[in-house]
PDB file of C-alpha atoms in Angstrom:
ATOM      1  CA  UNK A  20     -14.402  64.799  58.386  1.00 47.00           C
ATOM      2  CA  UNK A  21     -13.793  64.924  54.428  1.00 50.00           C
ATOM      3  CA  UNK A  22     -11.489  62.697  53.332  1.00 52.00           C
ATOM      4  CA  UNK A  23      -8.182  64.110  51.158  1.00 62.00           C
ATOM      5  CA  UNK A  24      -8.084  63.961  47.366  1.00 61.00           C
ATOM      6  CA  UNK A  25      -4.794  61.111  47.665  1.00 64.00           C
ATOM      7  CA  UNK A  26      -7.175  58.920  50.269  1.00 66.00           C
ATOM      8  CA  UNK A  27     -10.029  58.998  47.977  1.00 67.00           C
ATOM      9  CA  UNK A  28      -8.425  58.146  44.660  1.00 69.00           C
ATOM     10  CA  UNK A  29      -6.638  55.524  46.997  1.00 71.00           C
ATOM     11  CA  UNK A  30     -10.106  53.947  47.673  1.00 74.00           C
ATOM     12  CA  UNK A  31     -11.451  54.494  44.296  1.00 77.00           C
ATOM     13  CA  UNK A  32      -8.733  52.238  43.032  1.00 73.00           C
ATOM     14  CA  UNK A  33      -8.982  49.681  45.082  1.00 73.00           C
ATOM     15  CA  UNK A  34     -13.011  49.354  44.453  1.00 74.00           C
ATOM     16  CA  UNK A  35     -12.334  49.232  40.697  1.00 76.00           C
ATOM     17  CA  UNK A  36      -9.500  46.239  41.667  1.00 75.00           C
ATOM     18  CA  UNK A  37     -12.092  44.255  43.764  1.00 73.00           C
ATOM     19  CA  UNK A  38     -14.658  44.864  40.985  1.00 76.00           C
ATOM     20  CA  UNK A  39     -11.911  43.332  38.514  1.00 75.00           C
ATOM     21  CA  UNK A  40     -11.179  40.312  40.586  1.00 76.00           C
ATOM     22  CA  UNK A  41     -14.988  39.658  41.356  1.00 76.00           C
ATOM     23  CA  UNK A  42     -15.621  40.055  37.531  1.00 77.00           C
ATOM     24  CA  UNK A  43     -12.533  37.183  36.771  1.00 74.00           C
ATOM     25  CA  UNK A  44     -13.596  34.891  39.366  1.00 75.00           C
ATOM     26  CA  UNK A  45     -17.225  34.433  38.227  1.00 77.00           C
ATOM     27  CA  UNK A  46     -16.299  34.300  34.866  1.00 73.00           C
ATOM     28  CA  UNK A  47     -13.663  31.093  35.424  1.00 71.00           C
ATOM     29  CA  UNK A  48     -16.458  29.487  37.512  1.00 74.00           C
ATOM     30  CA  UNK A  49     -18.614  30.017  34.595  1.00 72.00           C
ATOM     31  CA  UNK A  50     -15.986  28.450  32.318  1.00 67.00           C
ATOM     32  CA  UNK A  51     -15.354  25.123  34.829  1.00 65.00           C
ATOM     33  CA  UNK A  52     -18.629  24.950  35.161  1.00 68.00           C
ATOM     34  CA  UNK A  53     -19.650  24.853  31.556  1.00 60.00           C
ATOM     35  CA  UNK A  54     -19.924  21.044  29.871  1.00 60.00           C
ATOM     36  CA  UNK A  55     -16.594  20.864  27.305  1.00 57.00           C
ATOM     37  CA  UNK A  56     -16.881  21.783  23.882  1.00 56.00           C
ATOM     38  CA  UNK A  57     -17.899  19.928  21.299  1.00 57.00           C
ATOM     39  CA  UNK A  58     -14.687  18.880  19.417  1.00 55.00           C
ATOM     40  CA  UNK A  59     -14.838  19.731  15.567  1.00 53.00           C
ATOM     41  CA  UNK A  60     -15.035  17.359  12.715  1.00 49.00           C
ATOM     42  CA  UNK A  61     -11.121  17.694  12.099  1.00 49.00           C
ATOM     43  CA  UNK A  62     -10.024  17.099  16.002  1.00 53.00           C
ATOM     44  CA  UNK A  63     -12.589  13.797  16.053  1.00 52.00           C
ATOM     45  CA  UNK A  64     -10.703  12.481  12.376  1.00 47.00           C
ATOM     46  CA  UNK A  65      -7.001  13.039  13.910  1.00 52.00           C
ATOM     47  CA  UNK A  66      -7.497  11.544  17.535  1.00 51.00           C
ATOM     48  CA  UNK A  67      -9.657   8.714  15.913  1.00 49.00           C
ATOM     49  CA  UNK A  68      -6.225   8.066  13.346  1.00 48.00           C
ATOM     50  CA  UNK A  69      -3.803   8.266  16.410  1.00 50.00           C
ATOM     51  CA  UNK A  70      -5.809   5.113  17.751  1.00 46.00           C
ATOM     52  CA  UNK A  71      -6.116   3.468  14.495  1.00 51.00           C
ATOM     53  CA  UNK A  72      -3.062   0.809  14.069  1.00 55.00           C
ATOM     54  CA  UNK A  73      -0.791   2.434  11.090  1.00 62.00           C
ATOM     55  CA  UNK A  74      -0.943   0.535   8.010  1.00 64.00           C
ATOM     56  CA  UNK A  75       2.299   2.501   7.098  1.00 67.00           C
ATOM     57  CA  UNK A  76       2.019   4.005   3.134  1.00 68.00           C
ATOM     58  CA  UNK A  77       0.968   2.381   0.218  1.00 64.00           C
ATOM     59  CA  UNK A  78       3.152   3.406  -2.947  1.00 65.00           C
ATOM     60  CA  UNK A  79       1.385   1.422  -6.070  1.00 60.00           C
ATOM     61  CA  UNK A  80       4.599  -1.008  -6.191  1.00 58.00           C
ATOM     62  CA  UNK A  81       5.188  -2.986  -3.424  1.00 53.00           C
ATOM     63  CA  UNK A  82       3.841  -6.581  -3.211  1.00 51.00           C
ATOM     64  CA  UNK A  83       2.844  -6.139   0.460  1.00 62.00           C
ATOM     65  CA  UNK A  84      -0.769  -4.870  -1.350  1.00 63.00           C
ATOM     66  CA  UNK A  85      -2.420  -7.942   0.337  1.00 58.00           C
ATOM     67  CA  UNK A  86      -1.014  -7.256   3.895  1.00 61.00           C
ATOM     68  CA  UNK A  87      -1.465  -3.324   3.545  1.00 66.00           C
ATOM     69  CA  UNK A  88      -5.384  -3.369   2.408  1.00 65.00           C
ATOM     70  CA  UNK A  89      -6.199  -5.904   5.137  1.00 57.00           C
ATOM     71  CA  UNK A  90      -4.773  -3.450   7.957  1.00 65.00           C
ATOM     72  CA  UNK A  91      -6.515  -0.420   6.120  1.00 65.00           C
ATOM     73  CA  UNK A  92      -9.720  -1.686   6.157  1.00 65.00           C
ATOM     74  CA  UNK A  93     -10.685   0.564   8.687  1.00 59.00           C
ATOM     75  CA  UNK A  94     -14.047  -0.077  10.613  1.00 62.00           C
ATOM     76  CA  UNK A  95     -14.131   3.204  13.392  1.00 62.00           C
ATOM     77  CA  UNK A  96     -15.026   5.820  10.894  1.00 66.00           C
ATOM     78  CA  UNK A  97     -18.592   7.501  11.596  1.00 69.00           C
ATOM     79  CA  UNK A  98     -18.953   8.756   7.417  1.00 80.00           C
ATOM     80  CA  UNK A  99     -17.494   8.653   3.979  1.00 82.00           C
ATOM     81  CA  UNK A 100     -15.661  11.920   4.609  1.00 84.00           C
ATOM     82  CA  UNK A 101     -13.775  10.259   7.682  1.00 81.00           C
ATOM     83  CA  UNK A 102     -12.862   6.885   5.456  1.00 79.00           C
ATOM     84  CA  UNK A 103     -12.300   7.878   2.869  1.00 82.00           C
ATOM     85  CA  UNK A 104      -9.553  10.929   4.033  1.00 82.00           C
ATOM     86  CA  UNK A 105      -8.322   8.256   6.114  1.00 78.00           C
ATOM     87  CA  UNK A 106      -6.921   5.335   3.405  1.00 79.00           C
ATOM     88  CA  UNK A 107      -6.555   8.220   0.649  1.00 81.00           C
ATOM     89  CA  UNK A 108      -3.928  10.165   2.833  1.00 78.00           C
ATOM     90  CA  UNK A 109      -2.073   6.913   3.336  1.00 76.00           C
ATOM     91  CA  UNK A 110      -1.649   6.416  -0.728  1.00 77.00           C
ATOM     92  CA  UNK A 111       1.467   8.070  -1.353  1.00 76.00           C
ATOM     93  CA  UNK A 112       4.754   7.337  -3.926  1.00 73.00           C
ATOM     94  CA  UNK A 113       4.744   8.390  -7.605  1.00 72.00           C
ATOM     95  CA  UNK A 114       1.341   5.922  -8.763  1.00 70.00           C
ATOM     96  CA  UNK A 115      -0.527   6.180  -5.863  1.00 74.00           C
ATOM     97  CA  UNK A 116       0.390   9.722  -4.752  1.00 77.00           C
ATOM     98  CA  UNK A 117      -0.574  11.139  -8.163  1.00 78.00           C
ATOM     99  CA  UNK A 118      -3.918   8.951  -7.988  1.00 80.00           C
ATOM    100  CA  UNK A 119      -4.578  10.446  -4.382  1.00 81.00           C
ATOM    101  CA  UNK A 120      -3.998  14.343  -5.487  1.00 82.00           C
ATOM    102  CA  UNK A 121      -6.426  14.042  -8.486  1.00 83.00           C
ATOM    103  CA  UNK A 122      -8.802  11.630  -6.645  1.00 85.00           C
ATOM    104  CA  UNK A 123      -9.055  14.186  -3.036  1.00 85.00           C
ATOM    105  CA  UNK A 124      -9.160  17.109  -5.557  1.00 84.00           C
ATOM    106  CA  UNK A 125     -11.854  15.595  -7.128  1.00 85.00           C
ATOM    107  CA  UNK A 126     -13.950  14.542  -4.100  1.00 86.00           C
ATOM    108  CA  UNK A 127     -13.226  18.473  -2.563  1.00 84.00           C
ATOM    109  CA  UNK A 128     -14.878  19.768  -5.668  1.00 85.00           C
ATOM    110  CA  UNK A 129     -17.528  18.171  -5.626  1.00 85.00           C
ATOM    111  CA  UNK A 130     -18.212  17.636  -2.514  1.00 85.00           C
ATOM    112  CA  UNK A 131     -19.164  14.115  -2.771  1.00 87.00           C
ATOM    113  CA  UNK A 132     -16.719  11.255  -1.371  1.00 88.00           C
ATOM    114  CA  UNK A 133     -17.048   7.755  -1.849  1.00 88.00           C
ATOM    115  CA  UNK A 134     -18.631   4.854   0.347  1.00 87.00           C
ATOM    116  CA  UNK A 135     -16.089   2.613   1.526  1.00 82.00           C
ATOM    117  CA  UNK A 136     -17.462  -0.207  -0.712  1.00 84.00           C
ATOM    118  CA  UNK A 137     -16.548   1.817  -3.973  1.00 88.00           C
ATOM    119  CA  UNK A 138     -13.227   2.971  -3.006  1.00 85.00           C
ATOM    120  CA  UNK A 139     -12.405  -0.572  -2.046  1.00 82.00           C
ATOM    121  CA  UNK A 140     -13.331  -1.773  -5.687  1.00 83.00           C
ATOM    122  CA  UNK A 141     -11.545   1.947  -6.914  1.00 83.00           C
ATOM    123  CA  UNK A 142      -8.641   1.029  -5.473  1.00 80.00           C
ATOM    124  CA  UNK A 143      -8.419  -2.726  -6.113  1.00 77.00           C
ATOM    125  CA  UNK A 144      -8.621  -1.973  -9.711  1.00 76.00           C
ATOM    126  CA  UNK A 145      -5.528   0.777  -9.784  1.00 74.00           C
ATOM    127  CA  UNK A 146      -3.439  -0.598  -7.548  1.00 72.00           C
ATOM    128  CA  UNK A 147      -3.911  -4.987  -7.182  1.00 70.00           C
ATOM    129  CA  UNK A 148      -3.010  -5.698 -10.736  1.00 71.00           C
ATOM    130  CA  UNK A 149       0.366  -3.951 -10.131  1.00 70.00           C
ATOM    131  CA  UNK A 150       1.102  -5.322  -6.861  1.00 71.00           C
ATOM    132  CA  UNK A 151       0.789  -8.677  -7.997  1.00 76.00           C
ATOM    133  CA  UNK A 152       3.226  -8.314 -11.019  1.00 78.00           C
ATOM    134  CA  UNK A 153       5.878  -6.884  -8.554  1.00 79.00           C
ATOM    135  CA  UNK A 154       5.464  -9.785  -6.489  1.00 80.00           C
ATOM    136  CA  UNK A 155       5.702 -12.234  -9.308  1.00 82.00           C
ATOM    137  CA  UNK A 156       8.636 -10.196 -10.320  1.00 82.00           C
ATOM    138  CA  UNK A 157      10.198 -10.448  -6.487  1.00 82.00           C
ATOM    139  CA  UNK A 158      10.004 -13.907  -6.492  1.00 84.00           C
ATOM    140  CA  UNK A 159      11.566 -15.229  -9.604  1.00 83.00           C
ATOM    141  CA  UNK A 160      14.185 -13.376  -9.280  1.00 83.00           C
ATOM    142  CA  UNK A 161      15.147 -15.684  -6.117  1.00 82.00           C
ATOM    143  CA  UNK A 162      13.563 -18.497  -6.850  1.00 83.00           C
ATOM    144  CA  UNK A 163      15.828 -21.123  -7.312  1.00 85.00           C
ATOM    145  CA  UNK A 164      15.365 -24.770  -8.101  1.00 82.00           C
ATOM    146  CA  UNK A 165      17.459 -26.319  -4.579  1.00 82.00           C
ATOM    147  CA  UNK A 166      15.903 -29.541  -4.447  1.00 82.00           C
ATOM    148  CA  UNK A 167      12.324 -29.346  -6.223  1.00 80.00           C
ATOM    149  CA  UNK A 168      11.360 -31.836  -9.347  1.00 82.00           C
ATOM    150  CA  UNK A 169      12.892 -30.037 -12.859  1.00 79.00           C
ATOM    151  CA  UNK A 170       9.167 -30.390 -14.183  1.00 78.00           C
ATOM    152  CA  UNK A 171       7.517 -28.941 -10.928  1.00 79.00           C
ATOM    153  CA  UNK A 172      10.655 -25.952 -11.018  1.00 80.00           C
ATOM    154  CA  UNK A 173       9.564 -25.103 -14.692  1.00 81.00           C
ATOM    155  CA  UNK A 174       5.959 -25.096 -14.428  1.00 80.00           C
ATOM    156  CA  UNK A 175       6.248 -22.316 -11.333  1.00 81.00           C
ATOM    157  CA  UNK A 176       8.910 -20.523 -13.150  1.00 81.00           C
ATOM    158  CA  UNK A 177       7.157 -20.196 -16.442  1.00 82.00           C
ATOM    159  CA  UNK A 178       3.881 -19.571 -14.431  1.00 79.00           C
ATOM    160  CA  UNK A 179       5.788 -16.700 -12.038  1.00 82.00           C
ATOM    161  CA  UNK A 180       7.320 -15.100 -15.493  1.00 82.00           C
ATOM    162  CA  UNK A 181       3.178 -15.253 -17.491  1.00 77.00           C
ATOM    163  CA  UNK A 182       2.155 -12.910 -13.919  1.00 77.00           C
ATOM    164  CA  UNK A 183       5.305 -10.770 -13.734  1.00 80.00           C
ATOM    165  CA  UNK A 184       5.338  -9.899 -17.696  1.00 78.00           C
ATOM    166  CA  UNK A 185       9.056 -10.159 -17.804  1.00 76.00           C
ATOM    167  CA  UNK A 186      10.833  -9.894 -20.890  1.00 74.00           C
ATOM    168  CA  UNK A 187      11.855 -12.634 -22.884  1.00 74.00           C
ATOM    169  CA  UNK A 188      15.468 -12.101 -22.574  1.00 76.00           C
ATOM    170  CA  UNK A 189      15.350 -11.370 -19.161  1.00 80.00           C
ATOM    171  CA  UNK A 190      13.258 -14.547 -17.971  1.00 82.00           C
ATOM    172  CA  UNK A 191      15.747 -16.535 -19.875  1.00 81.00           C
ATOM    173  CA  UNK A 192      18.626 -15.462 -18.309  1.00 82.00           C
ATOM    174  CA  UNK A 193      16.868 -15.634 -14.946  1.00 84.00           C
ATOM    175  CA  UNK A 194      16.300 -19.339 -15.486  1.00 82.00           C
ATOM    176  CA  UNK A 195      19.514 -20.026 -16.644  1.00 80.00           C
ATOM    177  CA  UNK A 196      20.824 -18.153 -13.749  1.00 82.00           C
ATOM    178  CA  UNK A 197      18.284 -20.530 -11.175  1.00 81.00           C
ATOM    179  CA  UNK A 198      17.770 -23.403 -12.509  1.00 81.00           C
ATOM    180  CA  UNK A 199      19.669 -26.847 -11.145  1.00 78.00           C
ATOM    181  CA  UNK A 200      23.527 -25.837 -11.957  1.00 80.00           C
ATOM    182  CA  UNK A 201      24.047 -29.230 -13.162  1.00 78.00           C
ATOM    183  CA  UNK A 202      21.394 -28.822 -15.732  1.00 77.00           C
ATOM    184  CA  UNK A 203      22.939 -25.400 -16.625  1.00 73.00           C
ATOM    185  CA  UNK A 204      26.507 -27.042 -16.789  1.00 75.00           C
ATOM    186  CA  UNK A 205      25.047 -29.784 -19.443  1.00 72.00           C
ATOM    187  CA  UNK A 206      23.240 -26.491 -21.285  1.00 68.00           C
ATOM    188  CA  UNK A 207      26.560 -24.589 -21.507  1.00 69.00           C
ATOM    189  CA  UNK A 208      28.729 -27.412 -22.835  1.00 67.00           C
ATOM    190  CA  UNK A 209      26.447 -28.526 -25.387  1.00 66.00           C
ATOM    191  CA  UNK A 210      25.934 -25.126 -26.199  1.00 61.00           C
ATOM    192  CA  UNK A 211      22.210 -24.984 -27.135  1.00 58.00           C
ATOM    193  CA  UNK A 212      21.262 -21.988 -25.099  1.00 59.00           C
ATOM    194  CA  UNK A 213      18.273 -19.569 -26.433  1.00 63.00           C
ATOM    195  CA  UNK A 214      17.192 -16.336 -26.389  1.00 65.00           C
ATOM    196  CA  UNK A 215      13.185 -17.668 -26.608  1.00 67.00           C
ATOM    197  CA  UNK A 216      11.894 -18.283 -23.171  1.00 72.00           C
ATOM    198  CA  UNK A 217      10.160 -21.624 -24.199  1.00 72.00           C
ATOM    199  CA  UNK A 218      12.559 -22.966 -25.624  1.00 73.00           C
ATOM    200  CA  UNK A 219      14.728 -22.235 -23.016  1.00 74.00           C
ATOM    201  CA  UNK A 220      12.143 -24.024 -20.904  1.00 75.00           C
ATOM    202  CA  UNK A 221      11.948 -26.902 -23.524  1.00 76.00           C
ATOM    203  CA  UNK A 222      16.185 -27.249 -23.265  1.00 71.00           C
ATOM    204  CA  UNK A 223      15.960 -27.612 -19.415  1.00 72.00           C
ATOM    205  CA  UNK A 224      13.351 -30.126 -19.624  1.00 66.00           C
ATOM    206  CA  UNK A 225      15.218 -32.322 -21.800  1.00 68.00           C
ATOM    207  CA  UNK A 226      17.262 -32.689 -19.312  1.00 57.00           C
ATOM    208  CA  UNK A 227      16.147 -34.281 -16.664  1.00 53.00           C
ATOM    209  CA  UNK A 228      18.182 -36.848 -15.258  1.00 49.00           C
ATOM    210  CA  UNK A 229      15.085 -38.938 -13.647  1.00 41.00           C
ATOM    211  CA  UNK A 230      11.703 -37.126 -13.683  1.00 41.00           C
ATOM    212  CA  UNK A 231       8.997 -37.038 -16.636  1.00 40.00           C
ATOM    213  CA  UNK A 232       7.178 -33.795 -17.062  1.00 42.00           C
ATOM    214  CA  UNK A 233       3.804 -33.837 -16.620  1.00 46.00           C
ATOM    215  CA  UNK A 234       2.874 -33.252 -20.108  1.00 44.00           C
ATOM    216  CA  UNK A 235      -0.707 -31.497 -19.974  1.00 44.00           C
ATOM    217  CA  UNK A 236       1.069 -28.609 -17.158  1.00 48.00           C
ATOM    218  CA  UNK A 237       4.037 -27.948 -18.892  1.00 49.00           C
ATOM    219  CA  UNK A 238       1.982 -27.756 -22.382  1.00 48.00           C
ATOM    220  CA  UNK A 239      -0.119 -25.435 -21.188  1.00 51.00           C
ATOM    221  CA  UNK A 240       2.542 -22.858 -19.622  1.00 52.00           C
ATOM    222  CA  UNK A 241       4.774 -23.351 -22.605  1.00 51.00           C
ATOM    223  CA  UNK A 242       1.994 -22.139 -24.936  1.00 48.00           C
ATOM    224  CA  UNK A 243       0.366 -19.636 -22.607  1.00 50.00           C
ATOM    225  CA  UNK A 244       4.557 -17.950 -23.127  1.00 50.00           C
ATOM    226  CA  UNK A 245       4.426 -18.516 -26.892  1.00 51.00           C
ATOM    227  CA  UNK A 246       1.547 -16.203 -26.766  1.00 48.00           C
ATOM    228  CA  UNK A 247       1.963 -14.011 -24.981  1.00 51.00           C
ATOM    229  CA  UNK A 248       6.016 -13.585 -26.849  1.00 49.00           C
ATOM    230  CA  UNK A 249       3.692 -13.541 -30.006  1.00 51.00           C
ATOM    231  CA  UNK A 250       1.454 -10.121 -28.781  1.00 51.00           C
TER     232      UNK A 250
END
């Protein structure tokens, strides 16, 4: 008995269908069967930052330099590529940003990047220097004699003012500002304030109402300003 044309296409349909769903079925065994691809140089660098404690972003200005470089000294890097993406990407602000565009651009070009020993010297030499003056500059703007020895207090001020390279009328009026108010009282009413940092430092040293300076220390400091006012 033949079969009619609408029973045939009927079962010609449903073959292709079962072919289909055959066809789909081996090939997702295939695929959960098959080992997992090898991830690509850019997916290992991300998930290997996402486990790497943040050292947050260096700028070229803050004072935390010391605390920053300790947490970026990154150990779980497998090349220089890896590393060195890794700290550059975190140098950011208007120094260290403009350090990191040339410096990437450079390495891209190239295609050389540096070992992690050189780019911890490279970046020691652009960025420590500066880090310490802002911390020298951080602190004697708060640092205030309280209860410490005159002599001791002028030493660390005239030694904080040498590493921040403040200017001379600035340092003066921060020591004025700092120093024992007493001592600044006895300045002010005598009236023998200056506009020269060491002898500023040489006015608050004559007064001290008990201590002797230790010559040698203060000597030293006093010229090291006189020089450097001088260049």
């Amino acid at each position: 008995m033949l079969l009619q044309p609408q029973q045939q296409d009927m079962n010609t349909l449903l073959h292709n269908m079962c072919a289909q769903i055959l066809s789909l079925t081996t090939q997702l065994t295939k695929i959960q069967a098959a080992p997992a691809a090898e991830p690509t140089v850019e997916q290992k660098f991300n998930k290997k930052v996402e486990i790497v404690a943040d050292p947050s972003t260096f700028k070229g200005d803050r004072a935390q330099f010391a605390e920053w470089w300790i947490k970026a000294n990154w150990d779980m890097f497998a090349d220089d590529f890896e590393i060195a993406t890794a700290v550059l990407s975190r140098l950011k602000g208007p120094v260290a940003g403009r350090y990191t565009q040339v410096r990437l651009q450079e390495c891209y070009t190239v295609g050389v990047w540096p070992t992690w020993d050189d780019l911890k010297v490279e970046i020691k030499k652009y960025f420590k220097p500066q880090a310490e003056r802002d911390w020298a500059r951080q602190q004697i703007c708060s640092f205030k004699q309280g209860s410490m020895r005159t002599d001791d207090y002028i030493t660390w001020f005239l030694a904080l003012s040498i590493q921040g390279g403040l200017g001379n009328e600035h340092a003066v009026e921060l020591l004025e500002c700092n120093v024992n108010p007493h001592i600044a009282e006895q300045i002010y009413l005598q009236d023998i304030q200056s506009d020269n940092l060491a002898l500023a430092a040489e006015e608050v040293q004559q007064h001290l109402p008990l201590s002797v300076a230790p010559a040698r220390q203060l000597l030293g400091c006093l010229i090291l300003v006189k020089i450097k006012i001088k260049t």
